[in-house]
């Protein structure tokens, strides 16, 4: 009998296992749902019902969800596999459930999982792979910033007179995601980038901060 756990999907430079695709989808759904619940609040959800939650979930899957997938896949995974390293995303089920439960308090604890990397023996390689996620988010933030400043918007209604602009929201989320991950704390990417090259880390975190505060 064929064991589909070990079937791999190949897309040019990247390969994905069935388990990895499952974990990416699971994490995408959980983090998007958590942001939707935290933004709306339990009161609005209980009053306006499931259709509102579904609408908010769709909006945040296109903003938060896409930023997260880009960070993990186009950043960490792509670069790691370019260095011929083993790299697969693994979701953390405990923290996925915790993030959804905490979102009912209005707080999002976003720790959906991480790309597991094997075969790294050089600190510069590890630092470059760690920087990849933030670099992707920075480029996305710059692109959305350009579109927003050019007057481009894609506004989706939420409830009543409230609506969310996908362009400006994507700019904000990618900016914050880059800055947060570049903090040199614990297991965050910033610790690995700083250990590799202080100048690269300084440039990346400065650009991220400028984006977050709307200076560029």
PDB file of C-alpha atoms in Angstrom:
ATOM      1  CA  UNK A   1       0.000   0.000   0.000  1.00  0.00           C
ATOM      2  CA  UNK A   2       1.336   3.427  -0.965  1.00  0.00           C
ATOM      3  CA  UNK A   3       2.311   5.615   1.995  1.00  0.00           C
ATOM      4  CA  UNK A   4       1.373   9.145   0.953  1.00  0.00           C
ATOM      5  CA  UNK A   5       3.256  10.639   3.921  1.00  0.00           C
ATOM      6  CA  UNK A   6       6.442  10.381   1.886  1.00  0.00           C
ATOM      7  CA  UNK A   7       5.133  11.574  -1.482  1.00  0.00           C
ATOM      8  CA  UNK A   8       6.818  14.867  -2.339  1.00  0.00           C
ATOM      9  CA  UNK A   9       5.633  17.708  -4.538  1.00  0.00           C
ATOM     10  CA  UNK A  10       8.329  19.483  -6.529  1.00  0.00           C
ATOM     11  CA  UNK A  11       8.039  23.059  -7.783  1.00  0.00           C
ATOM     12  CA  UNK A  12      11.276  23.987  -9.518  1.00  0.00           C
ATOM     13  CA  UNK A  13      13.705  24.759  -6.654  1.00  0.00           C
ATOM     14  CA  UNK A  14      11.376  23.653  -3.823  1.00  0.00           C
ATOM     15  CA  UNK A  15      10.039  20.311  -2.659  1.00  0.00           C
ATOM     16  CA  UNK A  16       7.105  19.740  -0.313  1.00  0.00           C
ATOM     17  CA  UNK A  17       5.998  16.610   1.493  1.00  0.00           C
ATOM     18  CA  UNK A  18       2.328  15.803   2.036  1.00  0.00           C
ATOM     19  CA  UNK A  19       2.774  16.352   5.766  1.00  0.00           C
ATOM     20  CA  UNK A  20       4.335  19.750   5.184  1.00  0.00           C
ATOM     21  CA  UNK A  21       1.507  20.900   2.905  1.00  0.00           C
ATOM     22  CA  UNK A  22      -0.968  19.759   5.552  1.00  0.00           C
ATOM     23  CA  UNK A  23       0.880  21.668   8.276  1.00  0.00           C
ATOM     24  CA  UNK A  24       1.109  24.845   6.168  1.00  0.00           C
ATOM     25  CA  UNK A  25      -2.634  24.800   5.474  1.00  0.00           C
ATOM     26  CA  UNK A  26      -3.395  24.077   9.126  1.00  0.00           C
ATOM     27  CA  UNK A  27      -1.198  26.945  10.327  1.00  0.00           C
ATOM     28  CA  UNK A  28      -2.576  29.319   7.670  1.00  0.00           C
ATOM     29  CA  UNK A  29      -6.146  28.594   8.798  1.00  0.00           C
ATOM     30  CA  UNK A  30      -5.353  28.879  12.518  1.00  0.00           C
ATOM     31  CA  UNK A  31      -3.436  32.161  12.358  1.00  0.00           C
ATOM     32  CA  UNK A  32      -6.025  33.750  10.044  1.00  0.00           C
ATOM     33  CA  UNK A  33      -8.857  32.637  12.308  1.00  0.00           C
ATOM     34  CA  UNK A  34      -7.065  33.912  15.414  1.00  0.00           C
ATOM     35  CA  UNK A  35      -6.609  37.378  13.914  1.00  0.00           C
ATOM     36  CA  UNK A  36     -10.225  37.437  12.736  1.00  0.00           C
ATOM     37  CA  UNK A  37     -11.551  36.586  16.201  1.00  0.00           C
ATOM     38  CA  UNK A  38      -9.232  39.035  17.984  1.00  0.00           C
ATOM     39  CA  UNK A  39     -10.134  41.871  15.612  1.00  0.00           C
ATOM     40  CA  UNK A  40     -13.895  41.354  15.798  1.00  0.00           C
ATOM     41  CA  UNK A  41     -14.163  40.488  19.464  1.00  0.00           C
ATOM     42  CA  UNK A  42     -16.433  37.889  21.001  1.00  0.00           C
ATOM     43  CA  UNK A  43     -19.260  40.397  21.344  1.00  0.00           C
ATOM     44  CA  UNK A  44     -19.459  41.191  17.638  1.00  0.00           C
ATOM     45  CA  UNK A  45     -19.193  37.525  16.686  1.00  0.00           C
ATOM     46  CA  UNK A  46     -21.947  36.453  19.081  1.00  0.00           C
ATOM     47  CA  UNK A  47     -24.180  39.290  17.861  1.00  0.00           C
ATOM     48  CA  UNK A  48     -23.616  39.156  14.103  1.00  0.00           C
ATOM     49  CA  UNK A  49     -22.880  35.454  13.844  1.00  0.00           C
ATOM     50  CA  UNK A  50     -20.909  33.089  11.651  1.00  0.00           C
ATOM     51  CA  UNK A  51     -21.191  35.040   8.352  1.00  0.00           C
ATOM     52  CA  UNK A  52     -19.191  37.911   9.902  1.00  0.00           C
ATOM     53  CA  UNK A  53     -16.507  35.549  11.189  1.00  0.00           C
ATOM     54  CA  UNK A  54     -16.222  33.880   7.770  1.00  0.00           C
ATOM     55  CA  UNK A  55     -15.851  37.286   6.089  1.00  0.00           C
ATOM     56  CA  UNK A  56     -13.156  38.378   8.533  1.00  0.00           C
ATOM     57  CA  UNK A  57     -11.382  35.038   8.197  1.00  0.00           C
ATOM     58  CA  UNK A  58     -11.264  35.421   4.404  1.00  0.00           C
ATOM     59  CA  UNK A  59      -9.806  38.930   4.735  1.00  0.00           C
ATOM     60  CA  UNK A  60      -7.094  37.902   7.195  1.00  0.00           C
ATOM     61  CA  UNK A  61      -6.222  34.769   5.239  1.00  0.00           C
ATOM     62  CA  UNK A  62      -5.340  37.109   2.351  1.00  0.00           C
ATOM     63  CA  UNK A  63      -3.292  39.447   4.546  1.00  0.00           C
ATOM     64  CA  UNK A  64      -1.897  37.777   7.681  1.00  0.00           C
ATOM     65  CA  UNK A  65      -2.034  34.299   6.148  1.00  0.00           C
ATOM     66  CA  UNK A  66      -0.220  35.281   2.964  1.00  0.00           C
ATOM     67  CA  UNK A  67       2.443  37.230   4.897  1.00  0.00           C
ATOM     68  CA  UNK A  68       3.056  34.206   7.108  1.00  0.00           C
ATOM     69  CA  UNK A  69       3.288  31.739   4.188  1.00  0.00           C
ATOM     70  CA  UNK A  70       5.605  34.078   2.280  1.00  0.00           C
ATOM     71  CA  UNK A  71       7.854  34.418   5.342  1.00  0.00           C
ATOM     72  CA  UNK A  72       8.172  30.685   5.930  1.00  0.00           C
ATOM     73  CA  UNK A  73       8.107  29.303   2.379  1.00  0.00           C
ATOM     74  CA  UNK A  74       9.496  32.002   0.072  1.00  0.00           C
ATOM     75  CA  UNK A  75      11.931  33.138   2.760  1.00  0.00           C
ATOM     76  CA  UNK A  76      13.280  30.370   4.972  1.00  0.00           C
ATOM     77  CA  UNK A  77      12.386  27.234   3.014  1.00  0.00           C
ATOM     78  CA  UNK A  78      13.345  28.495  -0.446  1.00  0.00           C
ATOM     79  CA  UNK A  79      16.716  29.811   0.676  1.00  0.00           C
ATOM     80  CA  UNK A  80      17.518  26.719   2.752  1.00  0.00           C
ATOM     81  CA  UNK A  81      16.806  24.400  -0.161  1.00  0.00           C
ATOM     82  CA  UNK A  82      18.898  26.623  -2.421  1.00  0.00           C
ATOM     83  CA  UNK A  83      21.746  25.820  -0.031  1.00  0.00           C
ATOM     84  CA  UNK A  84      20.874  22.114  -0.491  1.00  0.00           C
ATOM     85  CA  UNK A  85      19.630  21.769   3.067  1.00  0.00           C
ATOM     86  CA  UNK A  86      16.687  19.801   4.383  1.00  0.00           C
ATOM     87  CA  UNK A  87      13.876  22.296   5.071  1.00  0.00           C
ATOM     88  CA  UNK A  88      10.262  21.552   5.961  1.00  0.00           C
ATOM     89  CA  UNK A  89       7.634  23.541   7.806  1.00  0.00           C
ATOM     90  CA  UNK A  90       6.230  21.937  10.922  1.00  0.00           C
ATOM     91  CA  UNK A  91       3.154  23.295  12.648  1.00  0.00           C
ATOM     92  CA  UNK A  92       2.966  23.388  16.441  1.00  0.00           C
ATOM     93  CA  UNK A  93      -0.521  22.091  17.257  1.00  0.00           C
ATOM     94  CA  UNK A  94      -0.398  23.217  20.886  1.00  0.00           C
ATOM     95  CA  UNK A  95       0.411  26.822  20.010  1.00  0.00           C
ATOM     96  CA  UNK A  96      -2.095  26.828  17.139  1.00  0.00           C
ATOM     97  CA  UNK A  97      -4.868  25.893  19.567  1.00  0.00           C
ATOM     98  CA  UNK A  98      -3.530  28.334  22.167  1.00  0.00           C
ATOM     99  CA  UNK A  99      -3.495  31.199  19.659  1.00  0.00           C
ATOM    100  CA  UNK A 100      -7.145  30.605  18.787  1.00  0.00           C
ATOM    101  CA  UNK A 101      -8.199  30.375  22.447  1.00  0.00           C
ATOM    102  CA  UNK A 102      -6.272  33.525  23.410  1.00  0.00           C
ATOM    103  CA  UNK A 103      -7.745  35.415  20.461  1.00  0.00           C
ATOM    104  CA  UNK A 104     -11.101  35.505  22.276  1.00  0.00           C
ATOM    105  CA  UNK A 105      -9.421  37.832  24.790  1.00  0.00           C
ATOM    106  CA  UNK A 106      -8.400  40.189  21.969  1.00  0.00           C
ATOM    107  CA  UNK A 107      -4.753  39.066  22.078  1.00  0.00           C
ATOM    108  CA  UNK A 108      -3.019  37.052  19.359  1.00  0.00           C
ATOM    109  CA  UNK A 109      -0.095  34.830  20.274  1.00  0.00           C
ATOM    110  CA  UNK A 110       1.206  33.986  16.798  1.00  0.00           C
ATOM    111  CA  UNK A 111       3.556  31.009  17.010  1.00  0.00           C
ATOM    112  CA  UNK A 112       2.127  28.656  14.371  1.00  0.00           C
ATOM    113  CA  UNK A 113       5.311  26.690  13.820  1.00  0.00           C
ATOM    114  CA  UNK A 114       8.597  26.982  11.967  1.00  0.00           C
ATOM    115  CA  UNK A 115      10.673  25.656   9.093  1.00  0.00           C
ATOM    116  CA  UNK A 116      12.837  22.830  10.425  1.00  0.00           C
ATOM    117  CA  UNK A 117      16.287  22.966   8.835  1.00  0.00           C
ATOM    118  CA  UNK A 118      18.823  20.153   8.824  1.00  0.00           C
ATOM    119  CA  UNK A 119      22.406  19.941   7.674  1.00  0.00           C
ATOM    120  CA  UNK A 120      23.494  23.454   8.664  1.00  0.00           C
ATOM    121  CA  UNK A 121      27.128  23.546   9.746  1.00  0.00           C
ATOM    122  CA  UNK A 122      28.076  27.177   9.032  1.00  0.00           C
ATOM    123  CA  UNK A 123      26.844  30.157  11.035  1.00  0.00           C
ATOM    124  CA  UNK A 124      26.725  32.350   7.914  1.00  0.00           C
ATOM    125  CA  UNK A 125      24.450  29.887   6.109  1.00  0.00           C
ATOM    126  CA  UNK A 126      22.163  29.693   9.129  1.00  0.00           C
ATOM    127  CA  UNK A 127      22.123  33.503   9.360  1.00  0.00           C
ATOM    128  CA  UNK A 128      21.277  33.944   5.681  1.00  0.00           C
ATOM    129  CA  UNK A 129      18.406  31.464   5.897  1.00  0.00           C
ATOM    130  CA  UNK A 130      17.109  33.220   9.023  1.00  0.00           C
ATOM    131  CA  UNK A 131      17.271  36.603   7.281  1.00  0.00           C
ATOM    132  CA  UNK A 132      15.345  35.273   4.278  1.00  0.00           C
ATOM    133  CA  UNK A 133      11.950  35.444   5.968  1.00  0.00           C
ATOM    134  CA  UNK A 134      12.305  39.085   7.001  1.00  0.00           C
ATOM    135  CA  UNK A 135      13.700  40.063   3.589  1.00  0.00           C
ATOM    136  CA  UNK A 136      10.613  38.638   1.875  1.00  0.00           C
ATOM    137  CA  UNK A 137       8.304  40.540   4.247  1.00  0.00           C
ATOM    138  CA  UNK A 138      10.293  43.747   3.720  1.00  0.00           C
ATOM    139  CA  UNK A 139       9.988  43.485  -0.055  1.00  0.00           C
ATOM    140  CA  UNK A 140       6.255  42.785   0.233  1.00  0.00           C
ATOM    141  CA  UNK A 141       5.834  45.736   2.608  1.00  0.00           C
ATOM    142  CA  UNK A 142       7.692  48.023   0.197  1.00  0.00           C
ATOM    143  CA  UNK A 143       5.513  46.828  -2.695  1.00  0.00           C
ATOM    144  CA  UNK A 144       2.272  47.366  -0.774  1.00  0.00           C
ATOM    145  CA  UNK A 145       3.556  50.730   0.484  1.00  0.00           C
ATOM    146  CA  UNK A 146       4.191  51.825  -3.111  1.00  0.00           C
ATOM    147  CA  UNK A 147       0.710  50.712  -4.160  1.00  0.00           C
ATOM    148  CA  UNK A 148      -0.922  52.416  -1.187  1.00  0.00           C
ATOM    149  CA  UNK A 149       0.950  55.687  -1.766  1.00  0.00           C
ATOM    150  CA  UNK A 150      -0.062  55.501  -5.429  1.00  0.00           C
ATOM    151  CA  UNK A 151      -3.702  55.453  -4.350  1.00  0.00           C
ATOM    152  CA  UNK A 152      -4.309  51.771  -5.018  1.00  0.00           C
ATOM    153  CA  UNK A 153      -6.707  50.100  -2.585  1.00  0.00           C
ATOM    154  CA  UNK A 154      -8.827  46.980  -2.358  1.00  0.00           C
ATOM    155  CA  UNK A 155     -11.448  47.586   0.290  1.00  0.00           C
ATOM    156  CA  UNK A 156     -13.578  44.705   1.526  1.00  0.00           C
ATOM    157  CA  UNK A 157     -16.599  45.362   3.770  1.00  0.00           C
ATOM    158  CA  UNK A 158     -16.595  43.803   7.211  1.00  0.00           C
ATOM    159  CA  UNK A 159     -19.749  44.898   9.056  1.00  0.00           C
ATOM    160  CA  UNK A 160     -21.805  48.068   9.277  1.00  0.00           C
ATOM    161  CA  UNK A 161     -19.641  50.893   8.026  1.00  0.00           C
ATOM    162  CA  UNK A 162     -16.413  49.055   8.839  1.00  0.00           C
ATOM    163  CA  UNK A 163     -14.151  47.813   6.066  1.00  0.00           C
ATOM    164  CA  UNK A 164     -10.558  46.674   5.618  1.00  0.00           C
ATOM    165  CA  UNK A 165      -8.216  47.744   2.843  1.00  0.00           C
ATOM    166  CA  UNK A 166      -6.195  44.702   1.821  1.00  0.00           C
ATOM    167  CA  UNK A 167      -3.357  46.827   0.404  1.00  0.00           C
ATOM    168  CA  UNK A 168      -2.661  49.013   3.444  1.00  0.00           C
ATOM    169  CA  UNK A 169      -3.317  46.128   5.850  1.00  0.00           C
ATOM    170  CA  UNK A 170      -0.855  43.890   3.993  1.00  0.00           C
ATOM    171  CA  UNK A 171       1.715  46.684   4.210  1.00  0.00           C
ATOM    172  CA  UNK A 172       1.267  46.977   7.966  1.00  0.00           C
ATOM    173  CA  UNK A 173       1.306  43.242   8.634  1.00  0.00           C
ATOM    174  CA  UNK A 174       4.412  42.540   6.559  1.00  0.00           C
ATOM    175  CA  UNK A 175       6.222  45.458   8.196  1.00  0.00           C
ATOM    176  CA  UNK A 176       5.404  44.277  11.713  1.00  0.00           C
ATOM    177  CA  UNK A 177       6.204  40.654  10.895  1.00  0.00           C
ATOM    178  CA  UNK A 178       9.652  41.608   9.589  1.00  0.00           C
ATOM    179  CA  UNK A 179      10.430  43.828  12.588  1.00  0.00           C
ATOM    180  CA  UNK A 180       9.199  41.350  15.178  1.00  0.00           C
ATOM    181  CA  UNK A 181      11.168  38.434  13.739  1.00  0.00           C
ATOM    182  CA  UNK A 182      14.348  40.513  13.554  1.00  0.00           C
ATOM    183  CA  UNK A 183      14.344  41.194  17.294  1.00  0.00           C
ATOM    184  CA  UNK A 184      17.463  39.480  18.744  1.00  0.00           C
ATOM    185  CA  UNK A 185      15.480  37.557  21.343  1.00  0.00           C
ATOM    186  CA  UNK A 186      15.443  33.845  22.056  1.00  0.00           C
ATOM    187  CA  UNK A 187      14.633  31.696  19.032  1.00  0.00           C
ATOM    188  CA  UNK A 188      13.586  34.617  16.814  1.00  0.00           C
ATOM    189  CA  UNK A 189      15.366  35.077  13.479  1.00  0.00           C
ATOM    190  CA  UNK A 190      17.065  38.240  14.670  1.00  0.00           C
ATOM    191  CA  UNK A 191      19.284  36.266  17.045  1.00  0.00           C
ATOM    192  CA  UNK A 192      20.660  34.151  14.193  1.00  0.00           C
ATOM    193  CA  UNK A 193      21.079  37.094  11.801  1.00  0.00           C
ATOM    194  CA  UNK A 194      22.905  39.135  14.451  1.00  0.00           C
ATOM    195  CA  UNK A 195      25.244  36.229  15.192  1.00  0.00           C
ATOM    196  CA  UNK A 196      26.059  36.006  11.479  1.00  0.00           C
ATOM    197  CA  UNK A 197      26.499  39.668  10.517  1.00  0.00           C
ATOM    198  CA  UNK A 198      25.759  42.690  12.718  1.00  0.00           C
ATOM    199  CA  UNK A 199      25.723  45.099   9.757  1.00  0.00           C
ATOM    200  CA  UNK A 200      23.155  43.065   7.829  1.00  0.00           C
ATOM    201  CA  UNK A 201      21.009  42.783  10.952  1.00  0.00           C
ATOM    202  CA  UNK A 202      21.248  46.552  11.580  1.00  0.00           C
ATOM    203  CA  UNK A 203      20.208  47.383   8.009  1.00  0.00           C
ATOM    204  CA  UNK A 204      17.282  44.948   8.014  1.00  0.00           C
ATOM    205  CA  UNK A 205      15.875  45.962  11.401  1.00  0.00           C
ATOM    206  CA  UNK A 206      16.285  49.669  10.572  1.00  0.00           C
ATOM    207  CA  UNK A 207      14.388  49.294   7.287  1.00  0.00           C
ATOM    208  CA  UNK A 208      11.699  47.263   9.067  1.00  0.00           C
ATOM    209  CA  UNK A 209      11.300  49.924  11.774  1.00  0.00           C
ATOM    210  CA  UNK A 210      11.069  52.694   9.159  1.00  0.00           C
ATOM    211  CA  UNK A 211       8.342  50.727   7.397  1.00  0.00           C
ATOM    212  CA  UNK A 212       6.426  50.093  10.611  1.00  0.00           C
ATOM    213  CA  UNK A 213       6.403  53.801  11.487  1.00  0.00           C
ATOM    214  CA  UNK A 214       5.472  54.776   7.920  1.00  0.00           C
ATOM    215  CA  UNK A 215       8.674  56.701   7.219  1.00  0.00           C
ATOM    216  CA  UNK A 216       9.328  54.788   3.991  1.00  0.00           C
TER     217      UNK A 216
END
